[in-house]
Coordinates of C-alpha atoms in Angstrom, one line a residue:
M186 CA 6.6 6.1 33.7
T187 CA 10.4 6.5 33.4
R188 CA 12.9 4.0 32.0
S189 CA 14.5 3.7 35.5
L190 CA 11.2 2.4 36.9
T191 CA 10.5 -0.3 34.3
T192 CA 11.6 -3.8 33.3
G193 CA 11.1 -5.2 29.8
V194 CA 8.3 -7.7 29.5
A195 CA 10.7 -10.0 27.7
R196 CA 12.9 -10.1 30.8
A197 CA 10.3 -12.6 32.0
A198 CA 7.7 -13.9 29.7
L199 CA 9.8 -13.8 26.5
G200 CA 12.9 -14.6 28.4
V201 CA 11.2 -17.8 29.5
V202 CA 10.3 -18.5 25.8
A203 CA 13.9 -18.1 25.0
C204 CA 14.9 -20.4 27.8
A205 CA 12.4 -23.0 26.5
T206 CA 13.9 -22.7 23.0
L207 CA 17.4 -23.2 24.5
A208 CA 16.1 -26.2 26.5
A209 CA 14.9 -27.8 23.3
A210 CA 18.5 -28.1 22.1
L211 CA 20.3 -28.0 25.4
P212 CA 19.7 -31.6 26.5
A213 CA 22.2 -32.5 23.8
T214 CA 24.9 -30.9 25.9
V215 CA 23.8 -32.1 29.3
P216 CA 25.7 -35.4 29.1
L217 CA 28.8 -33.2 28.8
L218 CA 27.9 -31.6 32.1
A219 CA 27.5 -34.7 34.3
T220 CA 28.0 -38.1 32.6
P221 CA 29.1 -41.1 34.6
A222 CA 30.3 -42.9 31.5
L223 CA 34.0 -43.8 31.1
A224 CA 36.2 -43.1 28.0
Q225 CA 36.6 -46.3 26.1
N226 CA 39.6 -45.5 23.9
P227 CA 43.2 -44.9 25.1
A228 CA 44.5 -41.4 25.9
P229 CA 46.3 -39.6 23.1
S230 CA 49.9 -38.7 23.6
A231 CA 50.7 -35.2 25.1
G232 CA 49.8 -32.4 22.7
Q233 CA 48.1 -34.7 20.2
A234 CA 44.5 -34.1 19.3
G235 CA 42.5 -37.4 19.5
A236 CA 39.0 -38.7 20.1
V237 CA 37.2 -39.8 23.3
A238 CA 34.1 -42.0 23.0
L239 CA 31.5 -42.5 25.7
D240 CA 29.0 -45.3 25.4
E241 CA 25.5 -45.9 26.8
V242 CA 25.3 -42.6 28.7
V243 CA 22.4 -42.5 31.1
L244 CA 22.0 -39.3 33.1
P245 CA 19.2 -38.8 35.7
L246 CA 18.5 -35.2 36.5
G247 CA 15.7 -35.3 39.1
P248 CA 12.5 -36.3 37.3
V249 CA 14.3 -36.0 33.9
T250 CA 16.4 -38.8 32.4
L251 CA 18.7 -38.4 29.4
K252 CA 20.0 -41.3 27.4
A253 CA 22.6 -41.3 24.7
P254 CA 23.9 -44.6 23.1
K255 CA 27.1 -42.8 22.2
V256 CA 28.9 -39.4 22.8
E257 CA 32.2 -38.7 21.0
L258 CA 34.7 -35.9 21.6
R259 CA 36.8 -35.4 18.4
G260 CA 39.9 -33.3 18.0
T261 CA 40.5 -33.0 21.7
A262 CA 43.8 -33.0 23.6
L263 CA 42.2 -34.2 26.7
S264 CA 43.3 -37.5 28.1
R265 CA 40.9 -40.1 29.4
D266 CA 41.6 -39.1 33.0
E267 CA 41.2 -35.4 32.2
A268 CA 37.9 -36.1 30.4
R269 CA 36.8 -38.2 33.3
A270 CA 37.7 -35.5 35.8
I271 CA 35.7 -32.9 33.8
L272 CA 32.6 -35.0 33.3
D273 CA 32.5 -36.8 36.6
P274 CA 29.2 -35.8 38.4
A275 CA 30.8 -36.5 41.7
G276 CA 33.8 -34.3 41.1
P277 CA 34.7 -31.9 43.9
A278 CA 35.3 -28.8 41.7
P279 CA 32.4 -26.6 40.6
W280 CA 31.0 -27.3 37.2
R281 CA 32.0 -23.9 36.0
T282 CA 35.7 -24.6 36.9
R283 CA 35.7 -28.0 35.2
L284 CA 33.9 -26.9 32.1
D285 CA 36.5 -24.2 31.5
K286 CA 38.8 -27.0 30.7
L287 CA 36.6 -28.6 28.0
D288 CA 38.1 -28.3 24.5
A289 CA 37.3 -30.2 21.3
R290 CA 36.9 -29.6 17.6
E291 CA 33.6 -31.4 17.7
I292 CA 31.4 -33.2 20.2
V293 CA 29.0 -35.6 18.4
I294 CA 25.8 -37.2 19.9
P295 CA 24.0 -39.2 17.2
V296 CA 20.8 -39.9 19.3
L297 CA 19.7 -38.3 22.5
R298 CA 16.5 -39.4 24.3
V299 CA 15.0 -37.2 27.0
E300 CA 12.3 -38.7 29.3
Q301 CA 10.2 -36.9 31.8
P302 CA 7.2 -38.2 33.8
A303 CA 4.0 -36.2 33.5
G304 CA 0.7 -37.2 35.2
G305 CA 1.3 -41.0 35.1
R306 CA 2.7 -40.8 31.6
V307 CA 6.2 -40.2 30.1
Q308 CA 7.0 -37.3 27.8
V309 CA 9.8 -38.3 25.4
A310 CA 11.9 -36.1 23.2
V311 CA 14.4 -37.8 20.8
Y312 CA 17.0 -35.5 19.3
H313 CA 19.2 -36.8 16.4
D314 CA 22.5 -35.7 14.8
V315 CA 23.6 -33.4 17.6
V316 CA 26.9 -31.8 17.0
A317 CA 28.8 -29.1 19.0
R318 CA 31.6 -27.4 17.1
D319 CA 34.5 -25.2 18.1
V320 CA 34.4 -26.0 21.8
T321 CA 37.0 -23.8 23.6
A322 CA 37.1 -23.5 27.4
G323 CA 33.6 -24.8 27.5
R324 CA 32.3 -22.2 25.1
I325 CA 30.6 -23.8 22.0
G326 CA 30.8 -21.9 18.7
I327 CA 27.8 -23.6 17.3
L328 CA 25.6 -26.4 18.6
E329 CA 23.2 -28.1 16.0
A330 CA 20.7 -30.9 15.9
G331 CA 19.1 -32.3 12.8
G332 CA 15.7 -32.3 14.5
A333 CA 13.7 -34.0 17.2
T334 CA 10.5 -36.0 17.7
L335 CA 8.2 -35.5 20.7
T336 CA 5.8 -38.2 21.9
V337 CA 3.9 -39.1 25.1
E338 CA 4.1 -42.7 26.2
G339 CA 1.6 -44.5 28.4
P340 CA -2.2 -44.9 28.6
G341 CA -4.2 -41.8 27.5
P342 CA -4.8 -39.6 24.5
D343 CA -2.2 -39.4 21.8
A344 CA -0.1 -36.3 21.4
A345 CA 3.0 -35.8 19.3
G346 CA 5.3 -33.2 17.8
A347 CA 8.5 -32.6 15.9
Y348 CA 11.3 -30.0 15.5
G349 CA 13.3 -29.5 12.3
R350 CA 16.8 -28.1 12.4
L351 CA 18.0 -26.6 15.8
S352 CA 20.9 -24.3 16.2
I353 CA 22.5 -22.4 19.1
R354 CA 25.3 -19.9 18.5
E355 CA 28.0 -19.0 21.1
L356 CA 26.7 -21.1 23.9
D357 CA 28.5 -20.5 27.2
L358 CA 28.5 -23.8 29.1
P359 CA 30.4 -22.6 32.1
G360 CA 28.2 -19.6 32.4
L361 CA 25.1 -21.8 32.1
A362 CA 26.4 -24.1 34.7
R363 CA 26.9 -21.1 37.0
L364 CA 23.3 -20.0 36.5
L365 CA 21.9 -23.5 37.1
A366 CA 24.0 -24.5 40.0
E367 CA 25.5 -21.5 41.8
P368 CA 23.7 -18.9 44.0
G369 CA 23.9 -15.2 43.3
G370 CA 21.7 -12.2 44.0
P371 CA 20.7 -8.8 42.7
D372 CA 24.3 -7.6 42.5
A373 CA 25.7 -10.7 40.8
A374 CA 27.4 -10.2 37.4
P375 CA 25.2 -11.2 34.5
V376 CA 26.1 -14.0 32.0
R377 CA 25.3 -14.1 28.3
V378 CA 24.2 -17.7 27.8
Y379 CA 24.0 -17.6 24.0
A380 CA 24.3 -15.2 21.1
G381 CA 21.4 -16.7 19.2
V382 CA 19.0 -19.7 18.9
T383 CA 17.2 -20.9 15.8
A384 CA 14.5 -23.6 15.7
E385 CA 12.7 -24.5 12.4
D386 CA 9.6 -26.5 11.4
I387 CA 8.0 -27.0 14.8
A388 CA 4.9 -29.1 14.6
L389 CA 2.6 -30.2 17.5
S390 CA -0.6 -32.2 17.3
G391 CA -3.2 -33.0 20.0
P392 CA -5.5 -35.9 20.6
D393 CA -8.5 -33.9 19.1
G394 CA -6.7 -33.5 15.8
A395 CA -5.6 -29.9 16.5
A396 CA -2.3 -29.0 14.7
F397 CA 0.0 -26.2 15.7
R398 CA 3.0 -25.2 13.6
I399 CA 5.8 -22.6 13.7
A400 CA 8.0 -22.2 10.6
R401 CA 10.9 -20.6 12.5
I402 CA 11.9 -19.2 15.9
D403 CA 14.9 -16.8 16.2
A404 CA 16.1 -15.6 19.6
R405 CA 19.2 -13.6 20.4
D406 CA 21.3 -12.7 23.4
L407 CA 19.8 -14.5 26.3
T408 CA 21.4 -13.1 29.4
G409 CA 20.9 -14.3 32.9
R410 CA 21.8 -13.2 36.4
P411 CA 22.6 -15.8 39.1
T412 CA 19.7 -15.7 41.5
T413 CA 19.6 -16.1 45.2
I414 CA 18.6 -19.7 44.7
P415 CA 20.2 -21.3 41.6
W416 CA 18.1 -21.5 38.5
G417 CA 18.0 -25.3 38.5
E418 CA 16.7 -25.5 42.1
T419 CA 14.2 -22.6 41.5
A420 CA 12.8 -24.3 38.4
R421 CA 12.4 -27.6 40.3
A422 CA 10.8 -25.9 43.3
L423 CA 8.3 -24.0 41.0
A424 CA 7.4 -27.2 39.2
E425 CA 6.9 -29.2 42.4
G426 CA 4.9 -26.3 44.0
A427 CA 2.5 -25.7 41.1
G428 CA -1.0 -25.9 42.3
R429 CA -0.2 -25.7 46.0
K430 CA -2.9 -23.9 47.9
D431 CA -1.2 -23.4 51.4
A432 CA -0.4 -19.8 51.9
P433 CA 3.3 -20.2 53.1
E434 CA 4.2 -22.3 50.1
R435 CA 2.4 -20.0 47.6
A436 CA 4.3 -17.0 49.1
R437 CA 7.6 -18.9 48.7
M438 CA 6.7 -19.7 45.1
A439 CA 6.0 -16.0 44.4
G440 CA 9.4 -14.9 45.7
L441 CA 11.2 -17.6 43.7
A442 CA 9.3 -16.7 40.5
A443 CA 10.1 -12.9 41.0
D444 CA 13.8 -13.6 41.5
L445 CA 14.0 -15.9 38.4
M446 CA 12.0 -13.6 36.2
D447 CA 14.0 -10.6 37.2
G448 CA 17.2 -12.5 36.4
V449 CA 16.4 -13.1 32.7
A450 CA 16.8 -10.7 29.7
I451 CA 16.6 -11.4 26.0
G452 CA 18.0 -9.2 23.2
G453 CA 15.2 -10.1 20.7
L454 CA 12.8 -12.7 19.6
E455 CA 11.1 -13.4 16.2
I456 CA 8.6 -16.1 15.5
S457 CA 7.3 -16.6 12.0
G458 CA 4.8 -18.7 10.2
I459 CA 2.5 -19.6 13.1
T460 CA -0.6 -21.6 12.2
L461 CA -3.3 -23.4 14.2
A462 CA -5.9 -25.7 12.8
V463 CA -8.6 -27.2 14.9
P464 CA -10.9 -29.5 13.0
G465 CA -13.8 -29.1 15.4
G466 CA -16.4 -31.8 15.7
P467 CA -20.0 -32.6 16.6
A468 CA -19.3 -32.1 20.3
A469 CA -18.4 -28.5 19.8
S470 CA -21.1 -27.8 17.2
P471 CA -24.5 -26.3 17.8
G472 CA -27.1 -29.0 17.5
G473 CA -25.2 -31.6 19.5
P474 CA -24.1 -35.1 18.2
G475 CA -24.3 -35.4 14.5
A476 CA -24.0 -31.7 13.8
K477 CA -21.6 -30.4 11.1
P478 CA -18.1 -30.0 12.4
M479 CA -16.9 -26.4 13.0
P480 CA -13.3 -26.0 12.0
V481 CA -11.1 -23.2 13.2
Q482 CA -8.1 -21.9 11.2
A483 CA -5.7 -19.2 12.5
S484 CA -2.4 -17.9 11.3
L485 CA 0.2 -15.2 12.2
A486 CA 2.8 -14.3 9.7
R487 CA 5.3 -12.8 12.2
L488 CA 5.6 -12.0 15.9
T489 CA 8.6 -10.1 17.2
Y490 CA 9.8 -8.7 20.5
A491 CA 12.8 -6.5 21.3
P492 CA 13.7 -4.4 24.3
D493 CA 13.7 -0.6 23.9
G494 CA 11.5 -0.9 20.9
E495 CA 14.2 -2.3 18.6
A496 CA 12.4 -5.3 17.1
K497 CA 15.0 -6.0 14.5
V498 CA 15.7 -9.7 14.9
G499 CA 16.3 -11.4 11.6
E500 CA 16.2 -8.1 9.5
G501 CA 19.6 -8.7 8.0
K502 CA 20.5 -11.3 5.5
A503 CA 18.6 -14.6 5.3
G504 CA 19.2 -16.6 8.4
E505 CA 21.3 -13.8 10.0
V506 CA 20.5 -12.7 13.6
K507 CA 21.9 -9.3 14.4
A508 CA 24.1 -9.0 17.5
G509 CA 23.1 -7.0 20.5
E510 CA 23.2 -7.2 24.3
V511 CA 20.7 -6.7 27.0
K512 CA 21.9 -7.2 30.6
A513 CA 19.8 -8.8 33.2
G514 CA 18.9 -6.6 36.0
Q515 CA 18.7 -3.5 33.9
P516 CA 15.3 -1.9 33.4
A517 CA 13.9 -1.8 29.8
L518 CA 10.7 -1.1 28.0
G519 CA 9.9 -3.7 25.4
E520 CA 8.0 -3.6 22.2
M521 CA 6.0 -6.5 20.6
R522 CA 4.7 -6.6 17.1
A523 CA 2.3 -9.0 15.4
E524 CA 1.9 -9.0 11.7
G525 CA -0.5 -10.8 9.4
L526 CA -3.1 -12.3 11.8
A527 CA -6.0 -14.2 10.2
V528 CA -8.7 -16.2 12.0
E529 CA -11.4 -18.2 10.3
A530 CA -14.0 -19.7 12.7
P531 CA -17.8 -20.3 12.8
A532 CA -18.1 -17.3 15.0
G533 CA -16.7 -15.1 12.3
R534 CA -13.6 -14.0 10.5
V535 CA -10.9 -11.6 11.7
A536 CA -7.9 -10.2 9.7
L537 CA -5.3 -7.8 11.2
K538 CA -2.3 -6.5 9.3
G539 CA -0.4 -5.2 12.3
L540 CA -0.6 -4.8 16.1
T541 CA 2.1 -3.1 18.1
L542 CA 2.4 -3.1 21.9
S543 CA 5.0 -0.6 23.1
G544 CA 6.3 0.3 26.5
L545 CA 5.8 -3.2 27.9
S546 CA 7.1 -3.8 31.4
L547 CA 6.7 -6.6 34.0
K548 CA 8.0 -4.5 36.8
P549 CA 4.6 -4.2 38.4
V550 CA 4.2 -7.9 38.1
L551 CA 7.5 -8.4 39.8
D552 CA 6.6 -6.0 42.5
G553 CA 3.3 -7.9 43.0
L554 CA 5.1 -11.3 43.3
R555 CA 7.5 -9.8 45.9
R556 CA 4.6 -8.3 47.7
A557 CA 2.9 -11.7 47.7
A558 CA 6.0 -13.3 49.0
A559 CA 5.7 -11.1 52.1
G560 CA 2.0 -12.0 52.8
P561 CA -1.4 -12.5 51.2
L562 CA -2.5 -9.8 48.7
D563 CA -5.6 -7.8 49.1
P564 CA -7.7 -8.3 45.9
A565 CA -8.0 -4.5 45.8
E566 CA -4.3 -4.3 45.3
L567 CA -4.1 -6.5 42.2
R568 CA -4.7 -3.9 39.6
R569 CA -1.5 -2.0 40.6
Y570 CA 0.5 -5.2 39.8
A571 CA -0.8 -5.6 36.3
P572 CA 1.8 -5.5 33.4
A573 CA 2.5 -1.9 32.3
L574 CA 1.7 -0.9 28.8
A575 CA 2.5 2.5 27.3
G576 CA 0.9 2.1 23.9
I577 CA -1.2 0.0 21.5
A578 CA -1.3 0.5 17.7
V579 CA -3.6 -1.3 15.3
N580 CA -3.4 -1.3 11.5
D581 CA -6.0 -2.6 9.0
L582 CA -8.4 -4.5 11.1
D583 CA -11.2 -6.3 9.3
V584 CA -14.0 -8.2 11.2
D585 CA -16.8 -10.1 9.6
L586 CA -19.4 -11.7 11.9
P587 CA -22.2 -13.8 10.4
A588 CA -25.9 -13.4 11.3
Q589 CA -26.9 -14.9 14.6
A590 CA -30.1 -17.0 14.8
P591 CA -32.5 -16.2 17.6
G592 CA -32.4 -18.5 20.6
A593 CA -35.0 -18.7 23.3
D594 CA -35.3 -14.9 23.1
P595 CA -36.2 -13.7 19.6
L596 CA -34.7 -10.3 20.4
Q597 CA -31.3 -11.8 20.6
A598 CA -31.2 -12.5 16.8
S599 CA -28.9 -10.2 14.8
G600 CA -27.9 -9.7 11.3
P601 CA -24.4 -10.0 9.8
L602 CA -22.0 -7.4 11.0
R603 CA -18.8 -6.3 9.2
F604 CA -16.6 -3.4 10.1
A605 CA -13.0 -2.4 9.6
L606 CA -10.4 0.0 11.1
R607 CA -7.7 1.6 9.0
S608 CA -5.6 2.5 12.0
G609 CA -6.0 3.2 15.7
S610 CA -3.7 3.9 18.7
L611 CA -3.9 4.3 22.4
A612 CA -1.1 6.0 24.3
M613 CA -1.1 5.8 28.1
S614 CA 1.1 7.3 30.7
E615 CA 1.4 8.5 34.4
P616 CA -0.2 5.4 35.9
R617 CA -1.7 5.5 39.4
D618 CA -2.3 2.1 41.0
G619 CA -2.2 0.5 37.5
V620 CA -4.7 3.0 36.0
P621 CA -3.2 5.5 33.5
T622 CA -4.1 9.1 34.4
A623 CA -3.1 10.5 30.9
S624 CA -4.2 8.9 27.7
R625 CA -4.8 9.6 24.0
L626 CA -7.0 7.4 21.9
T627 CA -6.9 8.0 18.1
V628 CA -9.2 6.2 15.6
D629 CA -8.8 6.7 11.9
G630 CA -11.3 5.1 9.5
L631 CA -13.7 3.0 11.5
T632 CA -15.9 1.9 8.7
G633 CA -18.9 -0.3 8.3
A634 CA -22.0 -0.8 6.2
I635 CA -25.4 0.2 7.7
P636 CA -27.5 -3.0 7.3
P637 CA -30.6 -2.5 5.2
G638 CA -33.8 -2.5 7.2
T639 CA -32.0 -2.1 10.5
T640 CA -34.1 -1.2 13.5
A641 CA -31.2 -0.1 15.7
P642 CA -32.0 3.5 16.9
L643 CA -29.0 5.4 15.6
L644 CA -28.3 3.3 12.6
A645 CA -32.0 3.4 11.5
D646 CA -31.9 7.2 11.8
L647 CA -28.8 7.4 9.6
A648 CA -30.3 5.0 7.1
G649 CA -33.3 7.3 6.9
L650 CA -31.0 10.2 6.0
G651 CA -29.6 8.2 3.1
Y652 CA -26.4 6.9 4.6
A653 CA -25.5 3.3 3.5
S654 CA -22.2 3.2 5.4
L655 CA -20.1 4.8 8.1
D656 CA -16.6 6.2 8.1
L657 CA -15.7 7.6 11.4
S658 CA -12.5 9.0 12.9
G659 CA -11.9 10.5 16.3
I660 CA -9.6 11.5 19.2
V661 CA -10.0 11.3 23.0
D662 CA -7.2 13.1 24.8
A663 CA -7.5 13.5 28.6
R664 CA -5.2 14.0 31.6
W665 CA -5.8 14.1 35.3
D666 CA -3.8 16.6 37.4
E667 CA -3.5 15.3 41.0
A668 CA -2.3 18.6 42.5
A669 CA -5.1 20.7 40.9
R670 CA -7.6 17.8 41.3
E671 CA -8.7 18.4 37.7
L672 CA -9.5 16.2 34.7
T673 CA -8.7 18.1 31.5
L674 CA -10.4 17.0 28.3
R675 CA -7.7 18.3 26.0
D676 CA -9.4 17.1 22.8
V677 CA -12.5 15.0 22.2
T678 CA -13.2 14.9 18.5
L679 CA -15.5 12.8 16.3
T680 CA -15.5 13.2 12.5
G681 CA -17.8 11.4 10.1
K682 CA -17.3 11.3 6.4
D683 CA -20.0 13.3 4.6
M684 CA -21.3 14.2 8.1
G685 CA -19.2 16.7 9.9
T686 CA -17.0 17.2 13.0
A687 CA -17.8 17.7 16.7
R688 CA -15.0 18.8 19.1
I689 CA -15.3 19.2 22.9
T690 CA -12.7 20.5 25.3
G691 CA -13.2 21.2 29.0
T692 CA -12.0 21.0 32.6
I693 CA -13.7 19.1 35.4
G694 CA -12.7 20.0 38.9
G695 CA -13.1 18.1 42.2
I696 CA -11.5 15.0 40.8
G697 CA -9.2 13.7 43.7
K698 CA -7.3 10.5 44.1
E699 CA -10.3 8.9 45.7
V700 CA -11.8 8.5 42.2
F701 CA -9.1 5.8 41.5
D702 CA -9.9 3.9 44.7
P703 CA -10.4 0.2 43.8
E704 CA -13.6 0.1 46.0
P705 CA -16.5 1.0 43.7
M706 CA -18.5 2.6 46.5
V707 CA -15.6 5.0 47.3
S708 CA -14.9 5.9 43.7
S709 CA -18.6 6.5 43.0
L710 CA -19.0 8.8 45.9
A711 CA -15.9 10.7 44.9
L712 CA -17.4 11.4 41.5
L713 CA -20.3 13.2 43.2
G714 CA -18.0 15.9 44.2
A715 CA -17.0 16.7 40.6
S716 CA -17.6 20.2 39.3
A717 CA -17.7 21.6 35.8
K718 CA -15.2 24.5 35.3
S719 CA -15.1 25.0 31.6
L720 CA -16.5 23.6 28.3
G721 CA -15.8 24.3 24.7
L722 CA -17.9 23.0 21.8
T723 CA -17.2 23.3 18.1
L724 CA -19.5 21.9 15.3
E725 CA -18.5 21.8 11.7
N726 CA -21.2 20.8 9.2
G727 CA -20.0 18.3 6.6
G728 CA -23.4 17.2 5.2
L729 CA -25.3 15.6 8.1
F730 CA -27.2 18.8 9.1
Q731 CA -28.2 19.5 5.5
R732 CA -29.5 15.9 5.0
F733 CA -31.6 16.3 8.2
V734 CA -33.1 19.6 7.0
D735 CA -33.9 18.1 3.6
Q736 CA -35.6 15.1 5.2
Q737 CA -37.7 17.3 7.5
A738 CA -38.5 19.8 4.8
K739 CA -39.8 17.0 2.6
A740 CA -41.9 15.7 5.4
Q741 CA -43.4 19.1 5.9
S742 CA -43.8 19.9 2.2
L743 CA -41.4 22.9 2.6
K744 CA -38.3 24.0 0.8
P745 CA -35.1 23.3 2.7
E746 CA -34.2 27.0 2.9
E747 CA -37.7 27.9 4.2
L748 CA -37.4 25.3 7.0
Q749 CA -33.9 26.6 7.9
R750 CA -35.2 30.1 8.3
E751 CA -37.9 28.8 10.6
Y752 CA -35.3 26.9 12.7
G753 CA -33.1 30.1 12.7
T754 CA -35.9 32.3 14.0
A755 CA -36.8 29.7 16.6
A756 CA -33.2 29.6 17.8
M757 CA -32.8 33.4 17.9
L758 CA -35.9 33.9 20.0
G759 CA -36.2 30.7 21.9
I760 CA -32.7 30.3 23.3
P761 CA -32.7 33.7 25.0
A762 CA -36.2 33.1 26.3
V763 CA -35.1 29.8 28.0
L764 CA -31.8 31.2 29.3
G765 CA -33.1 34.4 30.8
G766 CA -32.6 37.0 28.1
S767 CA -29.1 38.1 29.1
P768 CA -26.7 39.6 26.5
S769 CA -24.8 36.3 26.5
A770 CA -28.0 34.3 25.9
K771 CA -28.9 36.6 23.0
A772 CA -25.4 36.2 21.5
L773 CA -25.7 32.5 21.8
G774 CA -29.2 32.5 20.1
Q775 CA -27.9 34.6 17.3
A776 CA -24.8 32.4 16.7
V777 CA -27.0 29.3 16.6
S778 CA -29.4 31.0 14.3
R779 CA -26.7 31.9 11.8
F780 CA -25.3 28.3 11.9
V781 CA -28.8 26.9 11.2
V782 CA -29.5 29.3 8.3
K783 CA -26.1 28.8 6.7
P784 CA -24.4 25.8 8.3
G785 CA -20.6 26.2 8.6
R786 CA -18.8 26.2 11.9
L787 CA -20.3 27.0 15.3
S788 CA -18.1 27.6 18.3
V789 CA -19.4 27.9 21.9
S790 CA -17.3 28.2 25.0
A791 CA -18.5 28.4 28.6
A792 CA -16.6 28.9 31.9
A793 CA -17.9 29.0 35.4
K794 CA -17.6 32.4 37.1
D795 CA -16.9 30.6 40.4
P796 CA -13.3 29.2 40.3
A797 CA -14.5 26.1 42.0
G798 CA -16.9 25.4 39.1
L799 CA -20.5 24.2 39.2
G800 CA -21.2 21.0 41.0
L801 CA -24.0 18.5 40.8
M802 CA -25.9 20.2 43.5
D803 CA -25.8 23.5 41.7
F804 CA -27.5 22.0 38.7
S805 CA -30.1 20.0 40.6
T806 CA -31.2 22.9 42.8
A807 CA -31.2 25.7 40.2
P808 CA -34.8 26.9 39.8
S809 CA -34.4 27.4 36.0
P810 CA -31.7 27.0 33.3
G811 CA -31.3 30.8 33.2
K812 CA -30.0 30.8 36.8
I813 CA -27.3 28.3 35.8
F814 CA -26.5 30.3 32.6
D815 CA -26.1 33.5 34.7
R816 CA -23.2 31.8 36.6
L817 CA -21.3 31.2 33.4
T818 CA -19.3 33.3 31.0
V819 CA -20.4 32.3 27.5
T820 CA -19.1 33.2 24.1
A821 CA -20.5 32.0 20.8
T822 CA -19.5 32.5 17.1
A823 CA -20.8 31.2 13.8
E824 CA -18.7 31.1 10.6

């Protein structure tokens, strides 16, 4: 997956987040874009900076209505007629041209009310102490609001919220007007809408008592490309078309969404201090009404996103957002990091120090939306349009699940389960129809206690050998070669602390592209044509084999070394007898015998003499294991 074939995930999903953040503060500036109010004070003399006040501003924008009792331009050389010409919504000149003439030292809006109907109710946001400073040619140096309250008016459940301080830096009003009102296309020049946005102390509450909080949001360098249909019309059409089931309209919505998503880029995003508290209640508790409430608490210390793996937003001085630029329309691979996740719920507890998603791209999603715009999608095609992901990394995961009481089936009962993972990673590449054909999974320190008295087959056996806990690490590294029609197991390793290590390598032939067919019947039949070409096995004793020998010797009232000699003799004689008595079979028996008598390292490699390998039919029709063994070249050593 090359850089030229990808688009950063923030170009859409996180770009929309940034747009939403901008929208939270942007209504304060909308009256400047299209207010019908008249200046109430006389025009200053030529060249003299004065003030222009606008009273009782009411601005309907489709379903959204903005109301401001007062808007004041301070330190402006604009006359009343000039201000009226710039702000007149019926003016003939494009908004971009008029806003280029907007200059003021400050623009002050003490109170701004934004109303929007929603399902028979009205969502209301009230911003206070809105100030735009250093406005030159429509570019605002800094736009701030002291905060905002969010409510829902009308019959129905209560919901409310609030913002603390809001700030936008280097906001380009003419550029924003161009994006909202003017058409463009794939070759249109991009516009940097703002250099940075900060929102603090965001709190939302629901009718069930759930509370969601964010301490701070920082976003930088929102860049947009004018789309074929202007952003404003596209957003309105998508909102009106939500939930439509007729195929033509859904296809149109898919095309609009793809164009808008592809036209957004963001230089970085950081969200810190995220908390969620759900009090729970009898309705959600086992036992029905009157049962004890089941609260849920969740928190996330920090969430960051940056294109090209440069998640450095807010890493400078306190409050500083570093500069940078990402141009819309350019491909990028994004990286997302989550730090300090903690969840406390009746179903268990989860703690995670760090999670990194790298190589994020929504290009397949955009391709899917464009494909859907041309006609209905075949469900079998959907997986090729899933978001692309090149890597996942996890650090310090801790999971604690309580015991589960039996339900109708007593066998469903389980004891408490706790496990942890020091680190793990999954690297994926060379996707085919959304499925990676090369991957490497690494696990370091998967630990957990073996419950006393467990009856689980494997755990019970390990407990019988004296193990009270597990500490496992491993690697699975595999790659499919389309031209050779081979799946290569480059490294499959499992290591257990105080147990040992097992490593497998090998090559499986006859694996064609049909194996990746989305139809299960086709892929299953394709697997029947697979053939084994080579296999390598290495065993290193780390204590597990010796514990097994000690256990069996005690059960048979023998000394461990006596039992090992018996096992060694059985291997030396029995393996050649089963495999036909060839020199290779004898060498294998001798190597296994040496390993059993003095456990160290055992290495066995086998390769099919036929270049095509051994297929399923070869194994199923062979009259004896020896006949299969004769078709292999086998070497074995014990150290």
